[in-house]
Coordinates of C-alpha atoms in Angstrom, one line a residue:
M255 CA 48.4 154.0 -45.0
D256 CA 51.7 152.7 -44.0
L257 CA 52.0 150.4 -47.1
K258 CA 51.5 153.3 -49.2
R259 CA 54.4 155.0 -47.3
D260 CA 56.5 152.5 -47.4
S261 CA 56.3 151.9 -51.4
F262 CA 56.8 155.4 -51.7
R263 CA 60.6 155.0 -49.6
I264 CA 61.2 151.9 -51.6
I265 CA 60.7 154.0 -55.0
Q266 CA 62.8 156.8 -53.6
V267 CA 65.6 154.4 -52.8
I268 CA 65.4 152.6 -56.1
I269 CA 65.4 156.1 -57.9
A270 CA 68.6 157.5 -55.6
L271 CA 70.6 154.1 -56.3
I272 CA 70.1 154.1 -59.8
I273 CA 71.8 157.7 -60.1
I274 CA 74.4 156.9 -57.9
I275 CA 75.1 153.6 -60.1
L276 CA 75.1 155.6 -63.3
L277 CA 77.3 158.4 -61.5
L278 CA 79.9 155.8 -60.1
G279 CA 80.2 153.6 -63.5
S280 CA 81.2 157.0 -65.1
I281 CA 84.1 158.1 -62.9
N282 CA 87.6 157.7 -64.0
Y283 CA 88.7 156.7 -60.7
I284 CA 92.7 157.0 -61.6
Q285 CA 91.8 160.9 -62.2
V286 CA 90.3 161.4 -59.3
S287 CA 93.1 160.0 -57.2
Q288 CA 95.8 161.8 -59.1
I289 CA 93.7 165.0 -58.4
L290 CA 93.3 164.3 -54.6
L291 CA 97.2 163.7 -54.8
H292 CA 97.9 167.0 -55.8
L293 CA 96.0 169.2 -53.4
D294 CA 97.0 172.8 -52.1
W295 CA 96.8 172.5 -48.4
F296 CA 97.0 176.0 -48.0
F297 CA 93.5 176.1 -49.6
L298 CA 92.2 173.2 -47.8
I299 CA 93.0 174.4 -44.3
L300 CA 90.9 177.8 -45.3
A301 CA 88.1 175.6 -46.1
G302 CA 88.3 173.9 -43.0
L303 CA 88.5 177.0 -41.2
C304 CA 85.6 178.6 -43.0
Y305 CA 83.5 175.5 -41.7
F306 CA 84.5 175.7 -38.3
L307 CA 83.6 179.0 -38.1
N308 CA 80.4 178.7 -39.7
N309 CA 79.8 176.0 -36.5
I310 CA 80.6 178.5 -34.0
I311 CA 78.4 181.3 -35.2
M312 CA 75.8 178.7 -35.6
S313 CA 76.5 177.8 -32.2
I314 CA 76.3 181.3 -31.0
R315 CA 73.1 181.5 -32.7
L316 CA 71.9 178.2 -31.0
K317 CA 73.0 179.4 -27.5
R318 CA 71.3 182.8 -27.8
V319 CA 68.1 181.4 -28.9
L320 CA 68.1 179.0 -25.7
N321 CA 68.7 182.0 -23.7
Y322 CA 65.7 183.7 -25.4
L323 CA 63.4 180.4 -24.3
G324 CA 64.6 180.6 -20.6
N325 CA 67.6 178.5 -21.2
K326 CA 70.8 179.3 -20.0
I327 CA 73.8 177.3 -20.6
R328 CA 77.3 177.6 -21.4
F329 CA 78.6 178.1 -24.7
R330 CA 81.0 175.1 -24.9
I331 CA 78.1 172.5 -24.2
V332 CA 75.9 174.5 -26.9
F333 CA 78.9 173.8 -29.4
L334 CA 79.7 170.2 -28.5
S335 CA 76.1 169.4 -29.2
Q336 CA 75.9 171.2 -32.5
M337 CA 79.3 169.4 -33.9
A338 CA 77.5 166.1 -32.6
G339 CA 74.3 167.0 -34.8
M340 CA 76.2 167.9 -37.9
L341 CA 78.2 164.9 -37.3
L342 CA 75.1 162.7 -37.5
S343 CA 73.5 165.0 -40.5
D344 CA 76.5 164.0 -42.5
F345 CA 75.0 160.5 -43.1
T346 CA 71.1 160.9 -42.4
P347 CA 68.2 161.2 -44.9
G348 CA 67.2 165.3 -45.3
R349 CA 70.1 166.0 -42.7
S350 CA 67.3 164.7 -40.1
G351 CA 70.6 163.8 -37.8
Y352 CA 70.7 167.5 -36.7
F353 CA 67.7 166.9 -34.2
Y354 CA 70.2 164.7 -32.3
V355 CA 71.2 168.3 -31.0
A356 CA 68.0 168.8 -29.0
F357 CA 68.9 165.5 -27.0
A358 CA 72.6 166.2 -26.3
L359 CA 71.5 169.7 -24.8
N360 CA 68.8 167.3 -22.8
K361 CA 71.4 165.4 -21.3
K362 CA 72.8 168.7 -19.8
G363 CA 69.3 169.8 -18.1
V364 CA 67.7 171.6 -21.3
A365 CA 64.1 170.0 -21.7
L366 CA 63.9 168.0 -24.6
P367 CA 60.8 170.1 -26.2
K368 CA 63.0 173.3 -25.1
G369 CA 66.0 171.7 -27.5
I370 CA 63.3 170.7 -30.1
A371 CA 62.0 174.5 -30.4
A372 CA 65.2 175.8 -30.3
I373 CA 66.2 174.2 -33.2
T374 CA 62.9 174.1 -35.4
S375 CA 62.0 177.7 -34.5
T376 CA 65.1 179.0 -36.2
Y377 CA 64.4 176.4 -39.1
I378 CA 61.7 178.3 -40.9
Y379 CA 63.8 181.7 -41.6
D380 CA 66.9 179.3 -42.8
L381 CA 64.7 177.2 -45.3
L382 CA 63.1 180.5 -46.6
F383 CA 66.7 182.1 -46.7
K384 CA 68.3 179.2 -48.3
T385 CA 65.2 178.6 -50.9
F386 CA 65.7 181.9 -52.3
I387 CA 69.4 181.6 -52.7
A388 CA 68.6 177.9 -54.1
I389 CA 65.9 179.2 -56.8
V390 CA 68.3 182.0 -57.8
A391 CA 71.2 179.4 -58.1
I392 CA 68.9 177.1 -60.2
Y393 CA 68.1 180.3 -62.4
Y394 CA 71.9 181.0 -62.4
L395 CA 72.8 177.4 -63.8
Y396 CA 69.9 177.6 -66.6
A397 CA 70.8 180.8 -67.6
T398 CA 74.8 179.3 -67.9
I399 CA 73.5 176.3 -69.8
T400 CA 71.3 177.8 -72.6
G401 CA 72.7 181.5 -72.4
L402 CA 69.8 183.1 -71.0
P403 CA 70.3 186.6 -70.4
F404 CA 71.8 187.0 -66.8
E405 CA 69.8 190.2 -66.2
Y406 CA 66.6 188.6 -66.1
I407 CA 67.5 187.6 -62.7
I408 CA 66.8 190.9 -61.6
Y409 CA 63.3 190.3 -62.4
L410 CA 62.9 187.0 -60.5
I411 CA 64.8 188.1 -57.7
V412 CA 61.9 190.7 -57.1
I413 CA 59.4 188.0 -57.8
L414 CA 60.9 185.9 -55.3
L415 CA 61.1 188.1 -52.5
L416 CA 57.5 189.1 -52.9
L417 CA 56.7 185.1 -53.1
I418 CA 58.9 184.4 -49.9
I419 CA 57.7 187.3 -47.6
T420 CA 54.0 186.3 -48.7
G421 CA 54.7 182.4 -47.9
Y422 CA 56.2 183.6 -44.7
F423 CA 53.3 185.4 -43.7
L424 CA 50.9 182.6 -44.4
I425 CA 53.5 180.2 -42.1
M426 CA 53.5 182.3 -39.4
Y427 CA 49.9 183.7 -39.3
P428 CA 47.7 181.1 -41.0
G429 CA 44.0 181.8 -41.1
Q430 CA 41.8 179.5 -40.1
V431 CA 40.7 178.0 -43.8
M432 CA 44.4 177.8 -43.8
Q433 CA 45.0 175.5 -40.5
N434 CA 41.9 173.3 -41.6
F435 CA 43.4 173.1 -45.1
C436 CA 47.1 171.7 -43.3
Q437 CA 45.6 169.6 -41.1
K438 CA 44.4 167.3 -43.5
N439 CA 48.6 166.6 -44.8
T440 CA 50.9 165.6 -42.6
Y441 CA 54.0 167.6 -44.0
L442 CA 51.6 170.8 -44.2
K443 CA 51.0 170.1 -40.6
Y444 CA 54.8 170.1 -39.9
I445 CA 54.8 173.4 -41.7
L446 CA 52.3 174.8 -39.3
D447 CA 54.3 173.6 -36.8
L448 CA 57.6 175.2 -37.8
G449 CA 55.5 178.6 -37.9
E450 CA 54.1 178.2 -34.3
Q451 CA 57.6 177.5 -33.1
S452 CA 59.1 180.5 -35.4
R453 CA 56.5 182.8 -33.9
L454 CA 58.8 182.3 -30.6
I455 CA 61.5 183.7 -31.4
Q456 CA 60.1 186.6 -33.9
K457 CA 61.7 189.4 -31.8
I458 CA 65.1 188.3 -32.5
S459 CA 64.4 187.2 -35.9
P460 CA 66.6 189.9 -37.5
Y461 CA 69.4 188.6 -35.2
I462 CA 68.4 185.0 -36.7
I463 CA 68.4 186.2 -40.4
S464 CA 71.8 188.0 -40.1
V465 CA 73.7 185.0 -38.7
S466 CA 71.9 182.9 -41.7
C467 CA 73.7 185.5 -43.8
I468 CA 76.9 185.3 -42.4
G469 CA 76.9 181.4 -42.5
W470 CA 76.2 181.3 -45.7
I471 CA 79.1 183.3 -46.5
F472 CA 81.6 181.0 -44.7
R473 CA 79.7 178.0 -46.4
G474 CA 80.4 179.7 -49.9
L475 CA 83.9 180.4 -49.1
E476 CA 84.3 176.6 -47.9
W477 CA 83.3 175.4 -51.6
F478 CA 85.5 178.1 -52.8
F479 CA 88.5 177.3 -51.3
V480 CA 87.8 173.4 -51.7
A481 CA 87.8 174.3 -55.4
K482 CA 90.9 176.1 -55.2
A483 CA 92.8 173.5 -53.2
I484 CA 91.7 170.7 -56.4
G485 CA 93.1 173.3 -58.9
G486 CA 91.7 173.6 -62.4
M487 CA 88.1 174.2 -61.4
A488 CA 86.5 177.1 -62.6
I489 CA 84.2 177.9 -59.9
T490 CA 83.9 181.4 -58.7
L491 CA 83.1 182.8 -55.5
I492 CA 79.7 183.7 -56.7
E493 CA 79.0 180.1 -57.7
A494 CA 80.1 178.6 -54.6
L495 CA 77.7 180.9 -52.5
L496 CA 74.7 180.2 -55.0
L497 CA 75.6 176.3 -55.2
N498 CA 76.0 175.5 -51.4
P499 CA 72.3 176.2 -50.5
L500 CA 70.8 174.5 -53.7
L501 CA 72.6 171.5 -52.5
T502 CA 70.9 171.9 -48.8
I503 CA 67.4 172.5 -50.5
L504 CA 68.1 169.2 -52.3
S505 CA 69.2 167.2 -49.3
L506 CA 65.5 168.0 -48.2
I507 CA 64.0 166.2 -51.3
P508 CA 63.7 162.5 -50.3
V509 CA 63.6 161.3 -54.0
T510 CA 67.0 163.0 -54.8
P511 CA 70.3 161.1 -53.8
A512 CA 71.1 164.1 -51.4
G513 CA 67.9 163.9 -50.0
L514 CA 69.1 160.2 -48.8
G515 CA 72.0 161.0 -47.0
I516 CA 74.5 160.8 -49.9
Q517 CA 75.4 164.0 -50.8
E518 CA 78.0 163.4 -53.4
A519 CA 75.6 162.3 -56.0
G520 CA 74.2 166.1 -55.7
I521 CA 77.1 167.8 -55.7
V522 CA 78.8 166.0 -58.5
G523 CA 75.5 166.7 -60.8
I524 CA 75.5 170.3 -60.1
L525 CA 79.4 170.7 -60.8
V526 CA 78.8 168.8 -64.2
L527 CA 76.4 171.3 -65.4
L528 CA 78.1 173.8 -64.8
G529 CA 81.0 172.3 -67.0
V530 CA 82.9 170.7 -64.7
S531 CA 85.0 167.4 -65.5
L532 CA 83.3 164.5 -63.8
A533 CA 86.5 163.3 -62.3
A534 CA 87.3 166.9 -60.4
A535 CA 83.6 167.2 -59.5
T536 CA 84.0 163.7 -57.8
A537 CA 87.1 164.6 -56.0
F538 CA 85.8 167.9 -54.9
A539 CA 82.3 166.2 -53.8
F540 CA 84.4 163.8 -51.7
L541 CA 87.2 166.1 -50.6
T542 CA 84.3 168.3 -49.1
R543 CA 82.5 165.6 -47.4
F544 CA 85.7 164.4 -45.7
L545 CA 86.8 167.7 -44.5
E546 CA 83.6 168.3 -42.9
I547 CA 83.4 164.8 -41.5
V548 CA 86.8 165.2 -39.8
I549 CA 85.7 168.6 -38.4
D550 CA 82.4 167.3 -37.2
L551 CA 84.0 164.5 -35.3
I552 CA 84.6 167.1 -32.4
G553 CA 81.0 166.4 -31.5
L554 CA 81.9 162.7 -30.6
Q555 CA 82.7 164.1 -27.3
S556 CA 79.2 164.8 -26.6
F557 CA 77.7 161.2 -27.4
F558 CA 80.1 160.0 -24.7
S559 CA 79.6 162.9 -22.3
L560 CA 78.2 162.8 -18.7
D561 CA 74.4 162.9 -18.5
T562 CA 73.8 165.6 -16.1
K563 CA 70.4 164.6 -14.4
K564 CA 70.6 165.3 -10.7
E565 CA 71.0 161.6 -9.8
N566 CA 74.1 161.2 -12.1
L567 CA 75.8 164.6 -10.7
L568 CA 75.0 163.2 -7.2
S569 CA 76.8 160.0 -8.0
H570 CA 79.5 161.6 -9.7
Y571 CA 80.1 164.0 -7.1
N572 CA 80.4 161.3 -4.5
S573 CA 83.4 159.3 -6.6
I574 CA 85.5 162.3 -6.1
D575 CA 88.1 162.2 -3.0
G576 CA 87.5 163.8 0.1
D577 CA 90.7 166.2 0.2
I578 CA 90.4 167.3 -3.3
D579 CA 90.0 170.3 -1.9
E580 CA 93.2 170.4 0.3
R581 CA 95.4 169.0 -2.5
A582 CA 94.4 171.9 -4.9
Y583 CA 95.4 174.3 -2.3
N584 CA 98.3 173.1 -1.6
S585 CA 99.2 171.6 -5.1
D586 CA 102.6 171.0 -6.3
L587 CA 101.9 172.7 -9.5
C588 CA 102.5 176.2 -8.9
V589 CA 99.6 177.7 -11.4
Q590 CA 97.0 175.9 -9.4
R591 CA 98.4 176.4 -6.0
Y592 CA 98.6 180.2 -6.9
F593 CA 95.0 180.0 -8.7
Q594 CA 93.4 178.5 -5.3
R595 CA 95.0 180.6 -2.5
R596 CA 94.3 184.0 -4.1
R597 CA 90.8 183.3 -5.1
T598 CA 90.2 181.7 -1.1
N599 CA 92.1 184.9 0.3
T600 CA 89.8 187.2 -1.7
I601 CA 86.5 185.7 -0.6
K602 CA 88.1 185.8 3.0
T603 CA 88.5 189.3 2.7
M604 CA 85.2 190.4 0.9
L605 CA 83.4 188.2 3.7
D606 CA 84.9 190.0 6.9
A607 CA 83.8 187.0 9.0
K608 CA 84.1 187.6 12.9
N609 CA 83.7 184.9 15.5
S610 CA 80.4 186.3 16.3
D611 CA 79.0 185.5 13.0
V612 CA 76.8 182.3 12.3
I613 CA 78.5 181.0 9.0
L614 CA 77.4 178.6 6.1
D615 CA 79.3 177.2 3.6
I616 CA 77.5 176.0 0.9
G617 CA 79.4 173.1 -1.1
C618 CA 81.9 173.4 1.8
G619 CA 84.3 170.5 -0.2
S620 CA 87.1 169.9 2.1
G621 CA 86.8 172.7 4.4
V622 CA 89.8 174.8 2.8
Q623 CA 87.6 178.2 3.0
L624 CA 86.3 177.5 6.4
H625 CA 90.1 177.0 7.3
A626 CA 91.3 180.0 5.8
L627 CA 88.8 182.1 7.3
N628 CA 91.1 181.8 10.5
L629 CA 88.5 181.8 13.0
N630 CA 89.6 180.8 16.6
S631 CA 86.1 180.8 18.4
P632 CA 83.2 181.2 15.6
N633 CA 79.6 181.1 17.0
L634 CA 78.8 178.6 14.8
I635 CA 79.9 177.4 11.3
I636 CA 77.6 175.0 9.3
G637 CA 79.6 173.2 6.0
M638 CA 77.0 171.2 3.6
D639 CA 78.1 169.1 0.6
V640 CA 76.7 166.5 -1.2
N641 CA 79.7 164.6 -1.3
R642 CA 79.8 162.4 2.0
S643 CA 83.6 161.7 1.4
V644 CA 84.9 165.5 1.7
L645 CA 82.5 166.1 4.5
Q646 CA 84.2 163.1 6.5
Y647 CA 87.7 165.1 5.5
A648 CA 86.2 168.2 6.4
K649 CA 85.1 166.9 9.9
S650 CA 88.2 165.5 10.9
K651 CA 90.3 168.6 10.7
N652 CA 88.1 168.9 14.0
F653 CA 87.0 172.9 13.1
P654 CA 86.2 174.6 16.5
N655 CA 82.0 175.0 16.5
A656 CA 81.6 173.2 13.0
E657 CA 79.0 170.8 12.1
F658 CA 79.1 169.3 8.8
L659 CA 76.2 167.6 6.7
I660 CA 75.2 166.3 3.6
A661 CA 72.5 168.8 1.9
D662 CA 71.1 170.6 -1.5
A663 CA 72.0 173.7 -2.6
E664 CA 68.8 174.3 -4.0
N665 CA 66.9 173.4 -1.3
L666 CA 68.8 174.7 2.4
P667 CA 67.2 172.6 5.2
F668 CA 67.2 175.9 7.6
K669 CA 65.4 178.3 9.0
K670 CA 64.6 181.7 8.0
D671 CA 67.1 184.5 9.1
T672 CA 69.8 182.0 10.3
F673 CA 72.9 182.7 9.1
S674 CA 75.0 186.3 9.3
K675 CA 77.4 185.1 6.5
I676 CA 77.3 182.6 3.8
I677 CA 79.9 181.6 1.2
C678 CA 79.1 180.1 -2.0
A679 CA 82.5 179.2 -3.8
E680 CA 82.4 177.7 -7.3
I681 CA 79.2 176.1 -7.0
I682 CA 76.3 178.0 -9.0
E683 CA 78.0 176.9 -12.5
H684 CA 77.3 173.1 -11.0
L685 CA 73.3 173.8 -10.5
H686 CA 70.7 173.3 -13.1
Q687 CA 68.7 176.0 -11.6
P688 CA 71.1 178.6 -9.5
E689 CA 68.3 180.8 -8.8
K690 CA 66.5 178.3 -6.4
M691 CA 70.0 178.4 -4.8
I692 CA 70.3 182.2 -4.8
A693 CA 66.7 182.6 -3.6
E694 CA 67.2 179.7 -0.6
S695 CA 70.6 181.7 0.4
E696 CA 68.9 184.9 0.8
R697 CA 65.8 183.2 2.6
V698 CA 68.2 181.9 5.4
L699 CA 70.7 185.0 5.6
K700 CA 69.7 187.3 8.1
K701 CA 69.1 191.2 7.9
G702 CA 72.3 192.9 7.4
G703 CA 74.0 189.8 6.6
A704 CA 76.5 189.1 3.5
I705 CA 77.0 186.2 0.7
V706 CA 80.3 185.8 -1.3
I707 CA 79.8 184.0 -4.1
S708 CA 83.0 183.1 -6.7
T709 CA 82.2 181.5 -10.1
P710 CA 83.9 181.5 -13.7
N711 CA 83.5 184.5 -15.5
E712 CA 81.3 183.9 -18.7
Q713 CA 83.0 186.9 -20.2
S714 CA 86.6 185.8 -20.1
V715 CA 89.1 183.2 -21.3
W716 CA 88.2 180.4 -18.5
G717 CA 87.9 177.9 -21.2
V718 CA 91.7 177.9 -21.5
Y719 CA 92.1 177.2 -17.9
E720 CA 89.3 174.8 -17.4
F721 CA 91.0 172.6 -20.5
F722 CA 94.5 172.8 -18.2
W723 CA 92.9 171.4 -15.4
D724 CA 91.1 168.4 -17.0
V725 CA 93.9 167.7 -19.1
L726 CA 96.3 167.5 -16.5
G727 CA 94.0 165.8 -14.0
R728 CA 94.0 168.5 -11.4
G729 CA 90.5 169.4 -11.7
R730 CA 86.8 167.7 -11.2
N731 CA 86.0 167.4 -14.6
Y732 CA 85.1 170.9 -15.1
G733 CA 83.9 170.3 -18.7
E734 CA 81.7 168.1 -18.0
T735 CA 79.9 169.7 -14.8
H736 CA 80.3 173.3 -14.9
L737 CA 76.5 174.0 -16.8
K738 CA 76.2 177.7 -16.6
F739 CA 78.6 180.5 -16.5
F740 CA 77.6 184.3 -15.6
S741 CA 78.9 187.8 -16.1
V742 CA 79.2 190.5 -13.6
L743 CA 75.6 192.3 -14.7
E744 CA 74.0 189.0 -14.4
L745 CA 75.0 188.4 -10.9
E746 CA 74.1 192.0 -10.2
D747 CA 70.6 191.3 -11.6
F748 CA 70.5 188.1 -9.3
F749 CA 71.1 190.3 -6.2
A750 CA 69.1 193.3 -7.2
S751 CA 67.1 193.2 -3.8
Y752 CA 70.5 193.5 -1.5
S753 CA 71.4 197.1 -0.2
E754 CA 75.1 196.4 -0.9
R755 CA 77.0 194.8 -3.9
T756 CA 80.6 194.5 -4.7
H757 CA 82.5 192.6 -6.9
T758 CA 85.9 191.9 -8.3
T759 CA 87.6 189.6 -11.2
L760 CA 90.8 187.6 -10.7
F761 CA 93.5 186.2 -13.1
F762 CA 93.7 186.7 -16.7
I763 CA 97.1 185.2 -17.8
S764 CA 99.4 185.2 -14.6
P765 CA 98.3 181.6 -13.5
L766 CA 99.7 180.7 -17.1
I767 CA 102.8 182.6 -16.4
A768 CA 103.1 180.6 -13.2
L769 CA 103.8 177.5 -15.1
L770 CA 107.2 178.6 -16.1
G771 CA 107.9 179.1 -12.5
E772 CA 109.7 182.3 -13.2
K773 CA 108.7 184.8 -10.5
T774 CA 109.7 188.2 -12.4
L775 CA 107.8 187.6 -15.5
L776 CA 105.0 186.1 -12.6
R777 CA 105.0 189.7 -11.0
W778 CA 104.9 191.6 -14.8
S779 CA 102.0 189.2 -15.6
I780 CA 100.1 190.4 -12.4
R781 CA 100.6 193.9 -13.0
F782 CA 99.1 193.1 -16.4
D783 CA 96.1 191.2 -15.1
S784 CA 95.2 194.0 -12.6
L785 CA 94.3 196.1 -15.7
L786 CA 92.0 193.6 -17.0
E787 CA 90.6 192.7 -13.8
R788 CA 89.4 196.1 -13.1
L789 CA 87.7 196.3 -16.4
N790 CA 85.8 192.7 -15.5
G791 CA 88.2 190.7 -17.7
G792 CA 89.3 188.1 -15.2
V793 CA 88.4 184.7 -15.6
I794 CA 87.0 184.3 -12.0
I795 CA 84.3 186.4 -10.4
V796 CA 84.1 187.2 -6.8
F797 CA 80.7 188.6 -5.9
S798 CA 79.8 189.8 -2.7
A799 CA 76.2 191.1 -1.7
K800 CA 74.9 192.7 1.8
K801 CA 70.9 192.0 2.8
G802 CA 69.1 195.1 3.7
A803 CA 68.5 195.7 7.6

């Protein structure tokens, strides 16, 4: 059986190589180089933008599917994983390298089977959609070459729709006879597996198909603008929209050059059939490939990103200096100092801690938040963290009636109803299972007690600040360790069992204005921020919940 499969692969490679050699031998490289030297950069930039936007919306779709399957994860991680998969798919047969997306997501805590399911569950919808467009494109090519009346395409579309709907139901709901038949063939069994995965997300299939349609338009526009950038190519927008899905289908056929990961041969062949010169078609093919690879290089970061398995995160956090929070609170950078101090004061106000309270600070860091409470004789304060250095630093500050210990936020080592106040500042976004920490905090919180949580707002421009912190070296590599972001509504759901819940959001543009060091502008930006903060548009959420008595 292996010998038969290996022989088939050898034949595939030989056929593909013959086609490529014939194409390469026919190209006038001087003409190609002349075309590439006289590009219209405006249209080339538009083409790149369309390809980039296509990847953005595909990442949004993937994030939605992951969330639907029970895997909440921040968009930045999904986007970089998407781009890494696209980069590998540029060079692999059948675009199989795209499955690396699941492995990239696995590094950030998404179980590998779930990641694969998120990819394959949408695959059947994409495949059926692109197959439909590809067959229309084949008919269009045939009609263009032979002069067949184009109005016959209406009949073809009706027939295709009926066939695709039939195929959809056969794949999604195969009877026992169909299942028995497909089990005898590896490829047919794979199609059955796709149908099983696709049933998991059938409720959001209209959304998936809609995004596929938008992505198709962006890819068609990309090709159209590349043709415009070259000039002299009589490719209409309709042709660009039709031909891109055709190439995608060709790339799934192992016997074609495109199927072996060499898509240029497929592009050149299609364009030549449409009457484009061989030189222009070749320039188009290589320019498109170059443009997409350059943009896909964004995904390189994913290959070298931190694997956020728990043991790796612990190692990373323990590499952080003990005074990290103290330095941020008293930073020489105005924007960071302003950011930290306003957030800290807001937490203090919402917590309203008294000397009679027993207080727990989950992820206490250097102890800045505990110091800001300004309690001269608290009943008991316990600060916990996973970083030995920050705990040693916090202990050296000699807080009254305070103890500091190493502990896991998802498994609090305390008895039920121990604390009257809990602080959890900028912690839940670092956890793989934040719901466990929230359940644990409810367990150890006394009736009538309160918890205050702060975390980046998913529905905000937090990513801009995260970028600045990481670039300026003033953060904790936030881009790597922030795994999940939350909205106000999601926090409301998490704490639905509590009797009272209040929140505020902080900052929009004022920390960036603080970079300028101009006090008048800063005052005006703070007023502007206050408007958006009331609309939950601030980049930080400070959320308080009181446990029922």
